[in-house]
Coordinates of C-alpha atoms in Angstrom, one line a residue:
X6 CA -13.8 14.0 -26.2
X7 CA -11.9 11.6 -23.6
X8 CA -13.0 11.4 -20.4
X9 CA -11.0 11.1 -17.4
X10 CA -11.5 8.3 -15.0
X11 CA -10.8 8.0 -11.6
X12 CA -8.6 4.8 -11.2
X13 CA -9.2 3.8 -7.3
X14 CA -6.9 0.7 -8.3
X15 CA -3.8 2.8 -8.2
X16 CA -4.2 3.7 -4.7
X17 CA -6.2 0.4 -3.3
X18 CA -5.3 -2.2 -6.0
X19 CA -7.2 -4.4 -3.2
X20 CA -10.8 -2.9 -3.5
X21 CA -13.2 -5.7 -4.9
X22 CA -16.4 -3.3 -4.7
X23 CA -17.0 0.6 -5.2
X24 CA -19.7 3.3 -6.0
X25 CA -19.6 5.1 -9.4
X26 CA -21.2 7.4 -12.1
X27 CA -22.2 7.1 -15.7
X28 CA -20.9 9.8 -17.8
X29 CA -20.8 8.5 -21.5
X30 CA -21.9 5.2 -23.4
X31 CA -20.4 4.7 -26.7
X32 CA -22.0 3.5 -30.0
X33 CA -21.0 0.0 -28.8
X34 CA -22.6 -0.1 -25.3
X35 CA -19.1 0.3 -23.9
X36 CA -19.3 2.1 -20.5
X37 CA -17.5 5.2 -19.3
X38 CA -18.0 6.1 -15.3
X39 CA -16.4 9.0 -13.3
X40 CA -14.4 6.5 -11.2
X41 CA -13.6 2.6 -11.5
X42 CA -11.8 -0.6 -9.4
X43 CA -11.4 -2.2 -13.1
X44 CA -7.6 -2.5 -14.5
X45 CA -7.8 -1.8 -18.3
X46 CA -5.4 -4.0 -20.3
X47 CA -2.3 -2.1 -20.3
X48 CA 1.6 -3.2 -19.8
X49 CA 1.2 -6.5 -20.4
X50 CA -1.5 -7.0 -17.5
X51 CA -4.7 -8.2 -18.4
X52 CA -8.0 -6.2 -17.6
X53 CA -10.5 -6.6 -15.4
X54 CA -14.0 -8.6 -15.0
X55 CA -16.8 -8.4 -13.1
X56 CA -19.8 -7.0 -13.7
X57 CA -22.1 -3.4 -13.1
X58 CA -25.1 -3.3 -10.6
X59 CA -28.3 -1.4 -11.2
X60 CA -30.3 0.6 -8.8
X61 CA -33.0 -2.1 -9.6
X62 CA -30.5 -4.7 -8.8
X63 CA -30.1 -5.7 -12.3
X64 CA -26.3 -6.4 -13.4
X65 CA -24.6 -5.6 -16.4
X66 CA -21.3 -8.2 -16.7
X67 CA -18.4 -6.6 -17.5
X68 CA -16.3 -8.8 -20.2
X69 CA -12.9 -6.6 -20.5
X70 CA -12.0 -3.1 -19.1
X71 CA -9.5 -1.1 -22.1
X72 CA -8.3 2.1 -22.1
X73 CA -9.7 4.9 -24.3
X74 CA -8.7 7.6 -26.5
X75 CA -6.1 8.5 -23.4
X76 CA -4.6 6.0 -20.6
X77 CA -6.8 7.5 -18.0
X78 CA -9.9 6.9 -20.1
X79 CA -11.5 3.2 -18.8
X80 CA -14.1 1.7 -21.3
X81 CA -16.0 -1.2 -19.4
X82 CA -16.9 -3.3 -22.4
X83 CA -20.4 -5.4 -21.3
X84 CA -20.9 -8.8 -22.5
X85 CA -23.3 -9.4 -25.5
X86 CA -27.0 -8.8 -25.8
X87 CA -27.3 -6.7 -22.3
X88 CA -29.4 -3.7 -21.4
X89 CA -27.3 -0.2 -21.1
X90 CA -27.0 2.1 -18.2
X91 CA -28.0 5.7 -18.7
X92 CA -26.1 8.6 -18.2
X93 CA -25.6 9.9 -15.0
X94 CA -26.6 6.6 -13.5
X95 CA -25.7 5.8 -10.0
X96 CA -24.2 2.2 -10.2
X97 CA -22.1 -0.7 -8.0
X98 CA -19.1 -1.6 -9.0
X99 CA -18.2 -5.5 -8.8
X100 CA -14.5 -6.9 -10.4
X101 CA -14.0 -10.9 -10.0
X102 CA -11.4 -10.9 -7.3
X103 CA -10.2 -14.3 -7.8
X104 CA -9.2 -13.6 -11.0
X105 CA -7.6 -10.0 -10.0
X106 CA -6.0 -11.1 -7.2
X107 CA -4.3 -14.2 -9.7
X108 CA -3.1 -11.2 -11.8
X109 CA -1.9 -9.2 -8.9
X110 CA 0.5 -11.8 -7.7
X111 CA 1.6 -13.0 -11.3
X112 CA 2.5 -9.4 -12.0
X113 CA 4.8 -9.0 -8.7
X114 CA 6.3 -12.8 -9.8
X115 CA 7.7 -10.4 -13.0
X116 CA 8.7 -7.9 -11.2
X117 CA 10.8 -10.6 -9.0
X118 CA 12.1 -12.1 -12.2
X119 CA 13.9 -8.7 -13.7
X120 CA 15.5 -8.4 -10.5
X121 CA 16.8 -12.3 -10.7
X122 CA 17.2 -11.6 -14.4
X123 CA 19.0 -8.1 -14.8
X124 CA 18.9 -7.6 -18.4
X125 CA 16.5 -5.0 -20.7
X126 CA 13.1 -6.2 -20.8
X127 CA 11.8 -6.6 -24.4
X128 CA 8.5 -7.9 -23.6
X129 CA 5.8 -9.1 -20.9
X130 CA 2.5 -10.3 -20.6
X131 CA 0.8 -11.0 -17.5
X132 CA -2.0 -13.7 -17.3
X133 CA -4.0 -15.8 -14.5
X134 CA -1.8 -19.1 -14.8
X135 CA 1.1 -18.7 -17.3
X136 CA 3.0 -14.7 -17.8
X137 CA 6.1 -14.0 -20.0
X138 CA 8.6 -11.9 -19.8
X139 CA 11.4 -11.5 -22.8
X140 CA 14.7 -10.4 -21.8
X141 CA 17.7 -9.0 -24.3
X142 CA 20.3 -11.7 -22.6
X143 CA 23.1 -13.3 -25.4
X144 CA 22.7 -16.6 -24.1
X145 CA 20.3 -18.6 -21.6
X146 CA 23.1 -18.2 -19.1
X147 CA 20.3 -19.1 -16.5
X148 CA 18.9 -22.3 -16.0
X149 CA 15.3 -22.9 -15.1
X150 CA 16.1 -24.4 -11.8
X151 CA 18.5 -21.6 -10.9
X152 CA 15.6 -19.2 -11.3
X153 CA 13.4 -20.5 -9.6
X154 CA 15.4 -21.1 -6.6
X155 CA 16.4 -17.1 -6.5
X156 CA 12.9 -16.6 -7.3
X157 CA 11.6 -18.6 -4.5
X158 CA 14.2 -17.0 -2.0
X159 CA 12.7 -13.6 -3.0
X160 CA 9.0 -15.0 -1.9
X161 CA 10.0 -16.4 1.4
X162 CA 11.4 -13.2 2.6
X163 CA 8.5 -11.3 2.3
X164 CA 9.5 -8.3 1.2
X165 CA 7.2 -5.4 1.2
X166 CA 5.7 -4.2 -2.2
X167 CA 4.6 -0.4 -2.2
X168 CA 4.2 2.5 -4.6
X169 CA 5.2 5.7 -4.5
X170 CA 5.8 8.6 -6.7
X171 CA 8.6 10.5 -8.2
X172 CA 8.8 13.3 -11.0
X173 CA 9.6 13.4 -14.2
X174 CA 12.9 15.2 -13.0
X175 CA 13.6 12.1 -11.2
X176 CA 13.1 9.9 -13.6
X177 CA 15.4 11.6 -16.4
X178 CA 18.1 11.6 -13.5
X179 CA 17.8 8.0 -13.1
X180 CA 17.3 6.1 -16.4
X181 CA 18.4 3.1 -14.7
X182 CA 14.6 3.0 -13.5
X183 CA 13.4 1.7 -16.3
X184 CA 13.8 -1.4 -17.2
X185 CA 12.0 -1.9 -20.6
X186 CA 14.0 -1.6 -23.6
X187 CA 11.5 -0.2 -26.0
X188 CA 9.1 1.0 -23.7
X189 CA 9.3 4.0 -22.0
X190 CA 6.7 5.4 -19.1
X191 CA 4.5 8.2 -19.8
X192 CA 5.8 11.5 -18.9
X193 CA 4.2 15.3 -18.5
X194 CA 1.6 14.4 -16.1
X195 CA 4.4 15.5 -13.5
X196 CA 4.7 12.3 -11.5
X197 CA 6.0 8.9 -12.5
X198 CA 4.4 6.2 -10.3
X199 CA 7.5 3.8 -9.2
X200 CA 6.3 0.0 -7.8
X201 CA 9.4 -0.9 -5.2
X202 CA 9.8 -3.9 -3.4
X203 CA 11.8 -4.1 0.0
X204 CA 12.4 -1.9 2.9
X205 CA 13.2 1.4 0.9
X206 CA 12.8 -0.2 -2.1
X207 CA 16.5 -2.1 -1.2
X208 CA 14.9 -5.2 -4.0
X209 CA 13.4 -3.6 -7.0
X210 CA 12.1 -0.2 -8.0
X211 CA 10.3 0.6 -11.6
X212 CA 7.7 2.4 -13.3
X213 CA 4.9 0.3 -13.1
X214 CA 1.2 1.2 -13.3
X215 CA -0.5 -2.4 -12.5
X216 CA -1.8 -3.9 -9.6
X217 CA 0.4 -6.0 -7.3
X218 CA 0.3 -7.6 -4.1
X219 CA 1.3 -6.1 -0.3
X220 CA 4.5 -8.6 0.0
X221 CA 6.5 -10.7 -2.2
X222 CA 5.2 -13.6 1.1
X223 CA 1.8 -13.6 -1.3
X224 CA 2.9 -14.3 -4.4
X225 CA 3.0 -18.0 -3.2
X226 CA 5.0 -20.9 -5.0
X227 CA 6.1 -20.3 -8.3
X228 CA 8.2 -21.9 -11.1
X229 CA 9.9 -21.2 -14.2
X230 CA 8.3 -23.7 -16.4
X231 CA 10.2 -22.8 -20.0
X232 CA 13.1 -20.8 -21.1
X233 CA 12.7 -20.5 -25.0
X234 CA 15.1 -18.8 -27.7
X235 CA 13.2 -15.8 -29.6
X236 CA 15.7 -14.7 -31.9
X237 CA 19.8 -14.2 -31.2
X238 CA 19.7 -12.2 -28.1
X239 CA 16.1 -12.5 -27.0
X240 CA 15.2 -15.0 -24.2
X241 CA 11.8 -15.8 -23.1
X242 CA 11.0 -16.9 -19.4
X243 CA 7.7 -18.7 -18.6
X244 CA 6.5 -18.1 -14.5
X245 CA 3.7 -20.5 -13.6
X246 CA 2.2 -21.0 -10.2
X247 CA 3.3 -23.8 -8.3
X248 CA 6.1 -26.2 -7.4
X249 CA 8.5 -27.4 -10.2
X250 CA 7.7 -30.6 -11.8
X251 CA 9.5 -33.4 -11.2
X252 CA 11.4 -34.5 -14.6

């Protein structure tokens, strides 16, 4: 039976600690708990690490945070050769901010890059120093300075980033929401969460359910460091932190 668990991220994607509750540990020592600040690997983002505190102040480090049998399921998967947690535990939850935080403002870099880029997104994947994302474009009709100047006008304005959330009514009315190709959001639940990005989401607005920062301001400097051709109509676009090199 899947369990259901409370994702705090969604609401506070900038909570680095949190209180929580075994209820079920696998045959493999993976850890389920009533309510978690851990991002499980989903959309192309990453999961979280970190690690699980005892009562007795003993830790448990967290090497990856997947989903389950559903996508509200979170399975904290422990590192190698570590002592479990029982069930109905009281434990402290720790993620490694650094890291999060790295993922938080690559993720919000591709979100800025499908608005620069306006074409269906065929792919994405969102790590700490170098994220993708594959657009269906004919031809690279974009250069890799060009980007990263629109990109980089984007992160000096500052727009705000925000969530909110719409039904699935809303959503059929307004395909032009989503922006994957092949991917579609989940529906049924009876809200679609929607990341936007400017005043009344005047920048970008998508079905998104990763972590991002407050403003496109904390992103910081980024670059696109490669276009590369993945097929006839299929364009991949590299973002990495940091100015341009110099050729």
């Amino acid at each position: 039976m899947a369990h259901r668990t409370d994702a705090l991220f969604r609401d506070d994607a900038y909570l680095r600690r949190a209180d929580a509750t075994v209820v079920a540990v696998n045959d493999r020592g993976a850890i389920i708990l009533d309510r978690s600040i851990f991002y499980a690997t989903s959309g192309g983002q990453l999961g979280d690490t970190g690690h699980i505190e005892r009562g007795d102040g003993s830790r448990i480090a967290i090497a990856a945070a997947i989903t389950g049998e559903t996508k509200d399921e979170i399975i904290h998967v422990p590192a190698p050769e570590q002592a479990g947690p029982w069930i109905g535990e009281k434990v402290s939850l720790a993620i490694d901010w650094d890291r999060r935080h790295l993922l938080m403002r690559m993720h919000s870099a591709c979100h800025l890059l499908s608005v620069v880029c306006p074409f269906p997104i065929t792919g994405a994947a969102v790590s700490e120093d170098d994220s993708r994302v594959d657009f269906d474009m004919p031809d690279a009709s974009f250069s890799k300075e060009e980007v990263t100047a629109s990109l980089m006008d984007l992160v000096r304005a500052d727009h705000p980033i925000f969530t909110r959330l719409i039904s699935d009514e809303d959503l059929a009315a307004n395909p032009g929401l989503v922006k994957s190709k092949n991917v579609r959001p989940p529906v049924g639940t009876g809200s679609i969460r929607l990341v936007c990005i400017g005043d009344n989401a005047s920048v970008d607005s998508q079905p998104c359910g990763g972590t991002h920062v407050k403003s496109t301001g904390e992103v910081g400097e980024i670059h696109i460091g490669k276009i590369e051709k993945k097929g006839r109509e299929n364009r991949r676009f590299r973002i990495r932190f940091g100015p341009m090199p110099a050729n």
